[in-house]
mmCIF file of C-alpha atoms and ligand atoms in Angstrom:
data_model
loop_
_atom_site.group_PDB
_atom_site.id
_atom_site.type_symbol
_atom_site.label_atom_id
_atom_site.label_comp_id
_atom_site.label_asym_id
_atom_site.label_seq_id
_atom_site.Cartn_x
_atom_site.Cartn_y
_atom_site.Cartn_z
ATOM 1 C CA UNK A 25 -200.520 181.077 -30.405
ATOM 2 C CA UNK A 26 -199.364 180.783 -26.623
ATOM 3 C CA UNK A 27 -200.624 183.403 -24.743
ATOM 4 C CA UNK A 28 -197.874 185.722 -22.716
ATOM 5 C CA UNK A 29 -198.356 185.746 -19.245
ATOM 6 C CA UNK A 30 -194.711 185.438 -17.961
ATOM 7 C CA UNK A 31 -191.097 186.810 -19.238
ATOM 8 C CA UNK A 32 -187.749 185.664 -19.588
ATOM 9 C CA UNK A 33 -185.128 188.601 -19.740
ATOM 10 C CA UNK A 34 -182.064 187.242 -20.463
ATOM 11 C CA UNK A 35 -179.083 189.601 -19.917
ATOM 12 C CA UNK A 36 -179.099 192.330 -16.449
ATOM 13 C CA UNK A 37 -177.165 195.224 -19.016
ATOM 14 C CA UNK A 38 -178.494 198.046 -20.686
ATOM 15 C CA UNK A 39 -181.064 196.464 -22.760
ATOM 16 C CA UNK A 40 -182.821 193.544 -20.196
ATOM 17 C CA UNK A 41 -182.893 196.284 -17.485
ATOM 18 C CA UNK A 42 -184.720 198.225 -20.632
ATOM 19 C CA UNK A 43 -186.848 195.151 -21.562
ATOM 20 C CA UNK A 44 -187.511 194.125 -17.773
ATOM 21 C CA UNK A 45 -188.413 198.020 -16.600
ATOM 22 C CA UNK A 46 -190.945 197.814 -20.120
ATOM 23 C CA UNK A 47 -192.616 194.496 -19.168
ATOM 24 C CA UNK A 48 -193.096 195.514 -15.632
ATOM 25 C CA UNK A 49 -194.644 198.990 -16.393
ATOM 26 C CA UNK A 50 -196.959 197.333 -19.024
ATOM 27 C CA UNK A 51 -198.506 194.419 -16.631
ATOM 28 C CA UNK A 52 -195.830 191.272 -17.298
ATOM 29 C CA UNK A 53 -194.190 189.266 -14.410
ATOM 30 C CA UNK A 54 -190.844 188.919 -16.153
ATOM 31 C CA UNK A 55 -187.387 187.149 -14.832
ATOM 32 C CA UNK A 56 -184.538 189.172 -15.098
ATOM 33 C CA UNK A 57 -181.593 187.056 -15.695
ATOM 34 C CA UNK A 58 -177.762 187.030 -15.679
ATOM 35 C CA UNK A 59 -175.156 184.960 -14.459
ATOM 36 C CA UNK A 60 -173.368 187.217 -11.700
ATOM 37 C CA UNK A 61 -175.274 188.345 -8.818
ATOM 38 C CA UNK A 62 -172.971 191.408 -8.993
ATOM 39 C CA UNK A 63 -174.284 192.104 -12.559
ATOM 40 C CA UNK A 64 -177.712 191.460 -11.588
ATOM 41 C CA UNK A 65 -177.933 194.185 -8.934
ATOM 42 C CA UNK A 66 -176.535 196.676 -11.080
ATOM 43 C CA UNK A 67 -179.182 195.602 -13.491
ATOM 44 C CA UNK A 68 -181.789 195.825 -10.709
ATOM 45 C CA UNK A 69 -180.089 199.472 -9.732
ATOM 46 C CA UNK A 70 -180.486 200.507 -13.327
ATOM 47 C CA UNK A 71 -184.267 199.270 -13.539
ATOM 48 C CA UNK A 72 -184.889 200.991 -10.447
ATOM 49 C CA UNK A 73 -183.546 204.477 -11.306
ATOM 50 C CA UNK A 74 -185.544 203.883 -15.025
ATOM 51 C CA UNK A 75 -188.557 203.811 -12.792
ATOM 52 C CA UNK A 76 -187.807 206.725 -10.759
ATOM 53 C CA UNK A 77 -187.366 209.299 -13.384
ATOM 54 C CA UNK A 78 -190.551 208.330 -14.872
ATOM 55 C CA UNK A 79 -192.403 208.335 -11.336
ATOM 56 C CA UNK A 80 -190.940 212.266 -10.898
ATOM 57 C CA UNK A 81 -191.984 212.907 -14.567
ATOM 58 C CA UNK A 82 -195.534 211.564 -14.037
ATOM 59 C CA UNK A 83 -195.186 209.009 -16.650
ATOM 60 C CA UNK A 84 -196.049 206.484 -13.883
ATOM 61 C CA UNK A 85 -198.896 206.874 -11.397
ATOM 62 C CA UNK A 86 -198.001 204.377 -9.017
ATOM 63 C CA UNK A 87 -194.661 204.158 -7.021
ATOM 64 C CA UNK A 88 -191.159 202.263 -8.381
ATOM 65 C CA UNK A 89 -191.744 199.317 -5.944
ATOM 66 C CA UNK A 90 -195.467 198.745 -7.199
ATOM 67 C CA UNK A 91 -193.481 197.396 -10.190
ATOM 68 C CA UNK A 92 -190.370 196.400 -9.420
ATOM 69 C CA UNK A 93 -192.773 193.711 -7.471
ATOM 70 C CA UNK A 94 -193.477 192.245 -10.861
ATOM 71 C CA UNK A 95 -189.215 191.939 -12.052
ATOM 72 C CA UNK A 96 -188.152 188.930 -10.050
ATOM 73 C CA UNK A 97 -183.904 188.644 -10.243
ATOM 74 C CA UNK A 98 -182.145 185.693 -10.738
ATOM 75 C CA UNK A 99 -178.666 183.985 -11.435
ATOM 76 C CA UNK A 100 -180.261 180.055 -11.728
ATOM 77 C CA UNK A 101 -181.161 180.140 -15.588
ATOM 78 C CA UNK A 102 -183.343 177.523 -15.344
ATOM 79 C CA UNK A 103 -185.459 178.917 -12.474
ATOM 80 C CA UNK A 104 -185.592 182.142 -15.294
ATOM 81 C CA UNK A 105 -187.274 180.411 -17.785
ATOM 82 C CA UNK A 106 -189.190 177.864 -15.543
ATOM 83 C CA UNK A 107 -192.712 179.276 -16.438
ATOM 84 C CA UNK A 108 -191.525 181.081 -19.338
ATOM 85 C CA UNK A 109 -194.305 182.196 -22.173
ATOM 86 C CA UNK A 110 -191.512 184.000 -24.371
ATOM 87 C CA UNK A 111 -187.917 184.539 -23.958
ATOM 88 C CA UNK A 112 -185.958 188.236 -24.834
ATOM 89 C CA UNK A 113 -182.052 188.012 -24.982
ATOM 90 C CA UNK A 114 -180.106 190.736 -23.868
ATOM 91 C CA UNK A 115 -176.847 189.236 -23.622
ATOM 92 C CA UNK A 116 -173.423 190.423 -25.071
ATOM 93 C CA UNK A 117 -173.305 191.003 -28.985
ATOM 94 C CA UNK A 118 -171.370 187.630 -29.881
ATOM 95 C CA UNK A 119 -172.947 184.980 -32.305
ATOM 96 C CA UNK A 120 -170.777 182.486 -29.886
ATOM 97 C CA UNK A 121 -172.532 183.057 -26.706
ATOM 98 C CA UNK A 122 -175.956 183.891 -28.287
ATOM 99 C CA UNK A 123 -175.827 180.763 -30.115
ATOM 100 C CA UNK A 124 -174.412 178.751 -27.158
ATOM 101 C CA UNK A 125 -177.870 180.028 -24.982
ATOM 102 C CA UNK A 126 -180.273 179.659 -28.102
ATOM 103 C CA UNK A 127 -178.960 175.965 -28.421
ATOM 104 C CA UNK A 128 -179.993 175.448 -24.430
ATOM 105 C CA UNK A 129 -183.367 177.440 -24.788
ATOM 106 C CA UNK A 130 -184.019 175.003 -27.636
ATOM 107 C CA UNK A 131 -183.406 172.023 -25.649
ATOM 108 C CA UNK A 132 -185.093 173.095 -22.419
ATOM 109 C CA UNK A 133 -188.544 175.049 -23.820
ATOM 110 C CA UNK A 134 -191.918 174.014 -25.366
ATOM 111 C CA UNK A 135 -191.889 174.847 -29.151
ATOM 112 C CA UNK A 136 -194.094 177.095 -28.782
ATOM 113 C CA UNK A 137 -191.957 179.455 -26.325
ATOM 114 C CA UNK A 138 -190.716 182.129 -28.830
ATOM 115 C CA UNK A 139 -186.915 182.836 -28.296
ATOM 116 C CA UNK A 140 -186.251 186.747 -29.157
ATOM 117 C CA UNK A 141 -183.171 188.020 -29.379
ATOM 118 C CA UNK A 142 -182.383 191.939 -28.990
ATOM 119 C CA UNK A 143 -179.125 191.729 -31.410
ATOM 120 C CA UNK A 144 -178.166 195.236 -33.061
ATOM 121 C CA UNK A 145 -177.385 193.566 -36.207
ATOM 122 C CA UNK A 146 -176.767 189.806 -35.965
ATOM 123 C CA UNK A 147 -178.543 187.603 -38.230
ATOM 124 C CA UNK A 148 -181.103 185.262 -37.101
ATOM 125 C CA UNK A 149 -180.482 182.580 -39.951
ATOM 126 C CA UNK A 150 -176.646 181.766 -38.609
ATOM 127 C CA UNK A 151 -177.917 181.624 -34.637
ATOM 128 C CA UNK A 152 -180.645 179.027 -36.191
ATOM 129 C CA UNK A 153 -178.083 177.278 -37.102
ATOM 130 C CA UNK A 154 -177.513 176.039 -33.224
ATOM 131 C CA UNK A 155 -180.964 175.606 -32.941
ATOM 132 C CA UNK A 156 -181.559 171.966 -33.149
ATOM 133 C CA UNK A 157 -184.964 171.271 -32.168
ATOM 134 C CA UNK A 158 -187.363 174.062 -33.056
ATOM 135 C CA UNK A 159 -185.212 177.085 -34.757
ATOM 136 C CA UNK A 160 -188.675 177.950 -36.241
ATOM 137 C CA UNK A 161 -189.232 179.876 -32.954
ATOM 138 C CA UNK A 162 -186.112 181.961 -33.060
ATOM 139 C CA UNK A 163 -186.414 185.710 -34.136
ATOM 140 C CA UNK A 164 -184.604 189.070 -33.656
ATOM 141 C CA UNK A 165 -186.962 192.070 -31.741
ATOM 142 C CA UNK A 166 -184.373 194.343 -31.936
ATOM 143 C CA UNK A 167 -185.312 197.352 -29.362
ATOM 144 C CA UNK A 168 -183.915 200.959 -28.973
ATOM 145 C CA UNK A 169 -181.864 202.356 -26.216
ATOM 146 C CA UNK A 170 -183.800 202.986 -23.929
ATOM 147 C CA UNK A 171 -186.106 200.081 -24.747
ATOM 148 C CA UNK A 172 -189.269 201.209 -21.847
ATOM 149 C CA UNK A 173 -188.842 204.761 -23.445
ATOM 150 C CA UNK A 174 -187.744 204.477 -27.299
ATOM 151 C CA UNK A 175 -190.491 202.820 -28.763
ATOM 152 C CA UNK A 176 -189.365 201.165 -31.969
ATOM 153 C CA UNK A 177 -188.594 197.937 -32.571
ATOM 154 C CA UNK A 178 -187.187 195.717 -35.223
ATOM 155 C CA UNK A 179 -188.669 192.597 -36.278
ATOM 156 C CA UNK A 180 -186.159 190.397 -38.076
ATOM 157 C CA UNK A 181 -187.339 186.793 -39.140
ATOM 158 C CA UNK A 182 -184.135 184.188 -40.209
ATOM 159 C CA UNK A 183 -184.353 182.160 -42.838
ATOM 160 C CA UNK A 184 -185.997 179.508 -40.516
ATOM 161 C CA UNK A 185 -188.301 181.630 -38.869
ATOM 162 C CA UNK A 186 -192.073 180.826 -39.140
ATOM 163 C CA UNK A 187 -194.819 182.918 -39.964
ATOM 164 C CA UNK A 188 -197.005 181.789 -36.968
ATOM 165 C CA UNK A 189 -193.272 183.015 -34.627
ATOM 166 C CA UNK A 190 -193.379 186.797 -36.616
ATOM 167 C CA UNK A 191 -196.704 187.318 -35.790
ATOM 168 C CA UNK A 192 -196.969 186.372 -32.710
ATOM 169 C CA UNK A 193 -194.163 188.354 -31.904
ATOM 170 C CA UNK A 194 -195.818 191.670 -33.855
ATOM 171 C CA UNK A 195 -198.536 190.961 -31.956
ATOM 172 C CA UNK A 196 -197.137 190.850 -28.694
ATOM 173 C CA UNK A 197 -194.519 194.016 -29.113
ATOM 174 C CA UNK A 198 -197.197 195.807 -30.790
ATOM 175 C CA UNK A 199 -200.383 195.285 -28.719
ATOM 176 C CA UNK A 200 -199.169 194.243 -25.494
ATOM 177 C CA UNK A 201 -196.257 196.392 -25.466
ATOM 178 C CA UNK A 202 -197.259 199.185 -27.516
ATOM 179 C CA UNK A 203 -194.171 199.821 -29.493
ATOM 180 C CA UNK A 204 -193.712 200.892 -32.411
ATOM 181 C CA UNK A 205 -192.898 197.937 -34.679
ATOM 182 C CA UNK A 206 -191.526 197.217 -38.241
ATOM 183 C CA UNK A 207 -191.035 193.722 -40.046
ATOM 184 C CA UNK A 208 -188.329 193.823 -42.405
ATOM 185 C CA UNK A 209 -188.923 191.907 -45.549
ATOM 186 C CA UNK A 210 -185.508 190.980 -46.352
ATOM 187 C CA UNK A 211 -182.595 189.815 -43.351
ATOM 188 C CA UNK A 212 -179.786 192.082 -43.732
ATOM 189 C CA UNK A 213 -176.833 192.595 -41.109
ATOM 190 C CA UNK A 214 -177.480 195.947 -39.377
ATOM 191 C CA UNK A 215 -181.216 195.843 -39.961
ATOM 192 C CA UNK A 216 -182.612 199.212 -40.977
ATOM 193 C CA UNK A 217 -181.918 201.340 -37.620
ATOM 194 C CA UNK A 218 -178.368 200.975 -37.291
ATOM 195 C CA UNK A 219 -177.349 200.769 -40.909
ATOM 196 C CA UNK A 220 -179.082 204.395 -41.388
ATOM 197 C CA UNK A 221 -177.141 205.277 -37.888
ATOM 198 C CA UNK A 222 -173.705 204.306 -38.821
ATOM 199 C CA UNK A 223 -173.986 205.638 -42.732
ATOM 200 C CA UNK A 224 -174.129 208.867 -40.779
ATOM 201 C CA UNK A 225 -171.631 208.030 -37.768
ATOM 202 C CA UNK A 226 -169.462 207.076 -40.239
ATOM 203 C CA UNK A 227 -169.139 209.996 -41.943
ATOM 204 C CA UNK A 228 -169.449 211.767 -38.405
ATOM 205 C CA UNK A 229 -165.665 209.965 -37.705
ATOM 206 C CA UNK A 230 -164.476 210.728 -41.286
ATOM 207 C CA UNK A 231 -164.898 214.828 -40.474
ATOM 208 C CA UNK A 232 -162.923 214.054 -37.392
ATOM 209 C CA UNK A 233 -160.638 212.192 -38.529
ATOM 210 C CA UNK A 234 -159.956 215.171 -41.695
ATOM 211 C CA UNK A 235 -160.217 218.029 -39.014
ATOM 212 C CA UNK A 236 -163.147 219.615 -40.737
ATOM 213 C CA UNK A 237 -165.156 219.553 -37.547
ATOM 214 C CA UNK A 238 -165.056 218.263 -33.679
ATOM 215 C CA UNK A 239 -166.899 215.913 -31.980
ATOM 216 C CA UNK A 240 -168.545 218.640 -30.270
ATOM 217 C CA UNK A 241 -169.366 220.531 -33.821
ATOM 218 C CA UNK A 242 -170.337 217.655 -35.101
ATOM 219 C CA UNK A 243 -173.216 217.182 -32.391
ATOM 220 C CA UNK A 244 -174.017 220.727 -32.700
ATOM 221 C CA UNK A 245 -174.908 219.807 -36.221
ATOM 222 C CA UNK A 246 -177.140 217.329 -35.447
ATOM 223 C CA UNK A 247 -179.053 218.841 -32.415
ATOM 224 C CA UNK A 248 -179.455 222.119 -33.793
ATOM 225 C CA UNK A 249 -181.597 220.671 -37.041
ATOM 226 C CA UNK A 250 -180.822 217.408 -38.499
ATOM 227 C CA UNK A 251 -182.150 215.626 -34.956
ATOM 228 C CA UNK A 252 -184.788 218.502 -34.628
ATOM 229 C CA UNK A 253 -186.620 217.629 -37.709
ATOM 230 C CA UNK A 254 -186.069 214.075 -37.158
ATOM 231 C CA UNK A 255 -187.468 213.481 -33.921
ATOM 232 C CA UNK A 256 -190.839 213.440 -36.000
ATOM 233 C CA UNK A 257 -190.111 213.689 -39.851
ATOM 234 C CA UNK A 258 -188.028 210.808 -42.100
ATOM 235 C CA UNK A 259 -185.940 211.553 -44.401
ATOM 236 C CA UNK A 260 -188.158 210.664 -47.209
ATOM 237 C CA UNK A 261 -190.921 212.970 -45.194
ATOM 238 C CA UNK A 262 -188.105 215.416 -44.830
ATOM 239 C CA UNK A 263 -186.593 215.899 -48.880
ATOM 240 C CA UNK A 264 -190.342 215.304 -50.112
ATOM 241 C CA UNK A 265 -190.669 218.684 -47.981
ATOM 242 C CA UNK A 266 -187.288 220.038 -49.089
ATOM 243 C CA UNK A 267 -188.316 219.331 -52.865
ATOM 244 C CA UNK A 268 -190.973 222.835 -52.358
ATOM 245 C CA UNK A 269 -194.484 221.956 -54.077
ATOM 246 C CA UNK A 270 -192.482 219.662 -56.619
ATOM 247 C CA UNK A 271 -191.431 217.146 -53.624
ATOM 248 C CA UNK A 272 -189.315 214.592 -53.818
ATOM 249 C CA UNK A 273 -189.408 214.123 -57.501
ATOM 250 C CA UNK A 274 -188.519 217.881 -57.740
ATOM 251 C CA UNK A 275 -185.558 216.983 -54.888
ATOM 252 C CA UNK A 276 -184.376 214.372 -57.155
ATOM 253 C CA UNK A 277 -184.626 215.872 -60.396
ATOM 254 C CA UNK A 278 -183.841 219.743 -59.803
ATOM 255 C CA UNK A 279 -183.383 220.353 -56.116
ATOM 256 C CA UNK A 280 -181.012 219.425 -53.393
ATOM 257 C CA UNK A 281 -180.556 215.668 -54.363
ATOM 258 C CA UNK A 282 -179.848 216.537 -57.770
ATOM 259 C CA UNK A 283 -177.579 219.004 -56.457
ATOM 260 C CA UNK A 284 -175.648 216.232 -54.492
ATOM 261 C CA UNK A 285 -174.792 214.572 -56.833
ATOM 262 C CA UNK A 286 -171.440 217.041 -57.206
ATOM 263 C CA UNK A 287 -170.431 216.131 -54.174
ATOM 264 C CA UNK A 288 -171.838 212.392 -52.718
ATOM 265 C CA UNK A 289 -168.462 210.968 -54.188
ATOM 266 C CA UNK A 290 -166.804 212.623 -51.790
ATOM 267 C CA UNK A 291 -168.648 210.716 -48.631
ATOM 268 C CA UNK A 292 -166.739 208.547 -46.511
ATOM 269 C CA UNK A 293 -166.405 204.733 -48.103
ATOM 270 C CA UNK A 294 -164.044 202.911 -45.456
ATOM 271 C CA UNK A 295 -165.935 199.705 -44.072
ATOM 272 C CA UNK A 296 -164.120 200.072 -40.828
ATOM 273 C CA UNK A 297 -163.625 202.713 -38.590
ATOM 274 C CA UNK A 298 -160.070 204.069 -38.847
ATOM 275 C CA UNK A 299 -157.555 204.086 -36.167
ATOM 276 C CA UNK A 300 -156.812 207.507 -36.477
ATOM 277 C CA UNK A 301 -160.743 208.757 -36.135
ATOM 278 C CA UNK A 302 -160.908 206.456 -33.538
ATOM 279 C CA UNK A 303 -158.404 208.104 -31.785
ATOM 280 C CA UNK A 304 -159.331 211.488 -32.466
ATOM 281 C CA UNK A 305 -162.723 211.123 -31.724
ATOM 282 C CA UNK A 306 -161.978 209.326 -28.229
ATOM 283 C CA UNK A 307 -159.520 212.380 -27.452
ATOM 284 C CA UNK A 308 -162.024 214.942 -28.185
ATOM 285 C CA UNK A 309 -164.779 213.215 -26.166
ATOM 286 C CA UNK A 310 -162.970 213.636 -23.371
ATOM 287 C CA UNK A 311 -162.295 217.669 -24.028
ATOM 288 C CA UNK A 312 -166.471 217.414 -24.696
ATOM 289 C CA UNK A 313 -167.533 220.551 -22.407
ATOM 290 C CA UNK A 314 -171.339 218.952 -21.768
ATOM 291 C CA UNK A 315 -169.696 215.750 -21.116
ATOM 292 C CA UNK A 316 -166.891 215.888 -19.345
ATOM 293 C CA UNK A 317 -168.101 216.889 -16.121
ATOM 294 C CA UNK A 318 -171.004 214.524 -15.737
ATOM 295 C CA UNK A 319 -171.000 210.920 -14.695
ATOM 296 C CA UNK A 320 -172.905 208.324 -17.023
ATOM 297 C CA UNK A 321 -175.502 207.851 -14.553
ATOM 298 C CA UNK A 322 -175.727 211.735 -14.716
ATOM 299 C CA UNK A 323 -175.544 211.681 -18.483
ATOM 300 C CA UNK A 324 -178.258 208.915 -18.762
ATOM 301 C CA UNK A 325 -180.441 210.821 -16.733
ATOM 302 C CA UNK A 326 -180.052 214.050 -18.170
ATOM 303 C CA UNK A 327 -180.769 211.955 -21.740
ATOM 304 C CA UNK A 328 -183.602 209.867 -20.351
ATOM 305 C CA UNK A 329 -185.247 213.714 -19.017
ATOM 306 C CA UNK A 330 -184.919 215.301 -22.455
ATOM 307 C CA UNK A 331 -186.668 212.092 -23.731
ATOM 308 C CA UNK A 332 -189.406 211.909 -22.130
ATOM 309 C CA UNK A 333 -190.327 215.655 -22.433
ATOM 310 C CA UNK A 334 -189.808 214.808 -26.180
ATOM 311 C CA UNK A 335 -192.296 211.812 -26.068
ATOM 312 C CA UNK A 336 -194.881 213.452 -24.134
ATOM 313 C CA UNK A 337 -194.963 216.208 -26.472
ATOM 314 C CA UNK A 338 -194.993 213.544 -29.768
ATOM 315 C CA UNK A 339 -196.189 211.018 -28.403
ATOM 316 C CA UNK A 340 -198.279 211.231 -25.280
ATOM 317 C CA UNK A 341 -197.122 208.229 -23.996
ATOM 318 C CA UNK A 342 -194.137 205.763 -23.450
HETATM 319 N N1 LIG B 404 -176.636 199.101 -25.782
HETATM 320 C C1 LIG B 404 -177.439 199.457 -26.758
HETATM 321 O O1 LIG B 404 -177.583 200.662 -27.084
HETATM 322 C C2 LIG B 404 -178.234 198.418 -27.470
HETATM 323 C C3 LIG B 404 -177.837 197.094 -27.447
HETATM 324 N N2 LIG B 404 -178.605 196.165 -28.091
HETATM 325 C C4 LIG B 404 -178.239 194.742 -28.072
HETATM 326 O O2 LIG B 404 -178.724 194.169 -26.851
HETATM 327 C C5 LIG B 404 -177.834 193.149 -26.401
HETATM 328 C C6 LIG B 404 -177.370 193.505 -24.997
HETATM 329 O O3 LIG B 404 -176.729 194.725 -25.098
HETATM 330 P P1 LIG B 404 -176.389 195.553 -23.775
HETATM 331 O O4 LIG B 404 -177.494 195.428 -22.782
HETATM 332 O O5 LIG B 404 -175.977 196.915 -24.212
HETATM 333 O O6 LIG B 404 -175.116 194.756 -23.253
HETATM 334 P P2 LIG B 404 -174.491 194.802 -21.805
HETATM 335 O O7 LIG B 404 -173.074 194.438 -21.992
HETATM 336 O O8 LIG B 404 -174.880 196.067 -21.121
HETATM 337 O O9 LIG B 404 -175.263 193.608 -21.069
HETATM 338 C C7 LIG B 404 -175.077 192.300 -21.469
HETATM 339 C C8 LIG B 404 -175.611 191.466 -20.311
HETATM 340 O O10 LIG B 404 -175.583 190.107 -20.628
HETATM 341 C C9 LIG B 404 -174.933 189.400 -19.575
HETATM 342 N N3 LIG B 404 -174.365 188.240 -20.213
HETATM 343 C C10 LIG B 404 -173.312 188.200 -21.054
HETATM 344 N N4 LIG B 404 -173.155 186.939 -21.484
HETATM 345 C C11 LIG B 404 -174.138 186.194 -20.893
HETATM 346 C C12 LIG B 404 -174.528 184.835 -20.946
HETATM 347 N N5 LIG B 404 -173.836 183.983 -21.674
HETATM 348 N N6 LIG B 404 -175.609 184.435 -20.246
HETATM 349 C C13 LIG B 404 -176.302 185.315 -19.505
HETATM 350 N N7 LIG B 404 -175.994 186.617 -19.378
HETATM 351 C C14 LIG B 404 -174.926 187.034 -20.094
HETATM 352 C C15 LIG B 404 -173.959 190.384 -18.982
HETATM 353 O O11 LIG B 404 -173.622 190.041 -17.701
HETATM 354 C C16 LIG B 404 -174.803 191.644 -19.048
HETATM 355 O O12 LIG B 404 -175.710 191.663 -17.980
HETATM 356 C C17 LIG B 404 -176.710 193.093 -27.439
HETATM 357 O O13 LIG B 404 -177.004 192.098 -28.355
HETATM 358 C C18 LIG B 404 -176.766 194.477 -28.078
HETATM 359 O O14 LIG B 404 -176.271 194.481 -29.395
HETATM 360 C C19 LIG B 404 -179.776 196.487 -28.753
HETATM 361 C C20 LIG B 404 -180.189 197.799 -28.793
HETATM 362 C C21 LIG B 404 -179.428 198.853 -28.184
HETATM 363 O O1 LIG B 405 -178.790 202.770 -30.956
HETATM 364 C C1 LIG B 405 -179.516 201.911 -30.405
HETATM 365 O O2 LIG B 405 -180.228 202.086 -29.432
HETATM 366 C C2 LIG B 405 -179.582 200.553 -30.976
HETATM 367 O O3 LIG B 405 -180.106 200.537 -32.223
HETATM 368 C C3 LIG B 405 -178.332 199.788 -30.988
HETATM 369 O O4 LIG B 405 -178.387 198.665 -31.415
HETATM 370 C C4 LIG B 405 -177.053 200.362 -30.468
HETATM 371 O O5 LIG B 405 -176.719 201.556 -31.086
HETATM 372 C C5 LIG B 405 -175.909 199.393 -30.732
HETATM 373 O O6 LIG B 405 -175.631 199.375 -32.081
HETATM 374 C C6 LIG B 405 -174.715 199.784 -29.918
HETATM 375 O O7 LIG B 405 -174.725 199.031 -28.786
#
């Protein structure tokens, strides 16, 4: 197993600035990577304010430059993954351009340079398909927005993957990185995070879209006790609870799931979102009170605040 010294963070968006501000905070020189200059310093302006909310919040000791000495920006891909010991992908969510830079990582690395990709639901198995030289190495490490302060992430093997490439990785995310990590046992489109995530945003569009509830409601809903209980319960954990001293069999049998039953036919089935909740949903984000008069960069902050008071309190640490 190679040991990880240096980084590749391909992709200056969301997720690499996550990925690069994560590396840097836990010890790894890592290259943070993207075409445009343009798109690299907002990717660099992102890392940076990452690093300053958790320097004000104490989750840091040492000062935002101390690390940002260890992210080191560039738009040359091949200087990026010149000393590379593993590769993360951060790039847009198309199997066409992740499959066009997995093909040139092939080509260009050591076979023992593992090539993660941070996909929300692509499958490994049909990028491994451009993978002509050592596909063996490619695997999904699918992280959570914000990657250096959410600290789950998905393991996803393709059908190509080896086991030497999913342990390594599990090692690394899990050890070095300290995240939270699960291996799913079966490939499936979505993985487990988002398929759970959009069951429910899906039927969060269908209210909309019937005028049962607002966007706004909707939220209210979720923050006032659905989120609550699952910022540290599942919802096995949770129904096992809600079944009294029978648990989850008595949930299933007598309780609230058997009670369902009357009415899950009536969830939303659609396998795209409609136009018209689309629509709705858009229009009554904009009329959203807490929203509307707040910047994203206001909004992230605000979110990226109320996340790391939650973490301290469950966690103790990023
Ligand atoms: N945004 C989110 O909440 C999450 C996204 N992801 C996944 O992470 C990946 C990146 O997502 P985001 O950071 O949100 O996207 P983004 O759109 O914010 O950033 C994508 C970055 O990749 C760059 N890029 C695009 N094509 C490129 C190429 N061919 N070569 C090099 N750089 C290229 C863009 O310039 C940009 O810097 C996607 O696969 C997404 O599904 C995973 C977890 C959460
Ligand atoms: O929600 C997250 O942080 C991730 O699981 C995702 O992959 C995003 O929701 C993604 O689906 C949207 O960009």
């Amino acid at each position: 197993m190679r040991q990880i010294k240096t980084v590749s963070v391909i992709g200056a968006g969301v997720i690499g600035a996550g990925w690069s501000t994560l590396l840097a905070l836990k010890g790894y020189e890592n290259w943070f990577y993207t075409e445009k200059k343009e798109t690299l310093d907002k990717g660099l302006a992102k890392i940076k304010g990452y690093l300053n909310v958790l320097y004000e919040y104490k989750l840091i000791d040492k000062e935002p430059d101390y690390y940002m000495q260890r992210i080191h920006p560039t738009t040359k891909l091949d200087e990026a993954i010149s000393n590379t010991d593993f590769v993360l992908e951060a790039i847009v969510e198309e199997y066409g351009a992740k499959k066009a830079l997995f093909k040139q990582l092939d080509e260009k690395l050591d076979k023992d340079v593992i090539l993660a990709s941070s996909t929300s639901g692509l499958l490994m198995t049909e990028i491994q398909k451009a993978m002509t030289k050592y596909p063996e190495r490619g695997i999904i490490a699918h992280p959570w927005n914000p990657p250096h302060l959410l600290p789950l992430v998905e393991i996803v093997p393709g059908e190509k993957t080896s086991q030497d490439t999913i342990y390594a990785t599990k090692d690394f995310m899990e050890n070095k990185l300290e995240r939270v990590v699960v291996v799913l046992k079966k490939e499936i489109s979505g993985f487990i995070g988002n398929r759970l995530a959009f069951a429910l945003f899906r039927e969060a569009v269908y209210l909309v879209d019937e005028g049962i509830a607002t966007v706004e409601d909707i939220d209210k809903v979720m923050t006032a006790a659905i989120g609550l209980r699952w910022a540290f319960m599942g919802p096995f954990l949770t129904y096992h609870l809600g079944g009294g001293e029978g648990g989850l069999e008595y949930f299933f049998s007598r309780g609230f799931g058997y009670g369902a039953n009357e009415w899950m036919h009536t969830l939303a089935k659609y396998d795209k979102f409609p136009y018209t909740g689309v629509v709705k949903s858009v229009q009554q984000m904009k009329e959203y009170e807490f929203v509307k008069s707040k910047t994203f960069q206001e909004l992230s902050r605000w979110r990226d605040e109320k996340l790391i008071s939650l973490i301290k309190l469950l966690r103790g640490k990023i």
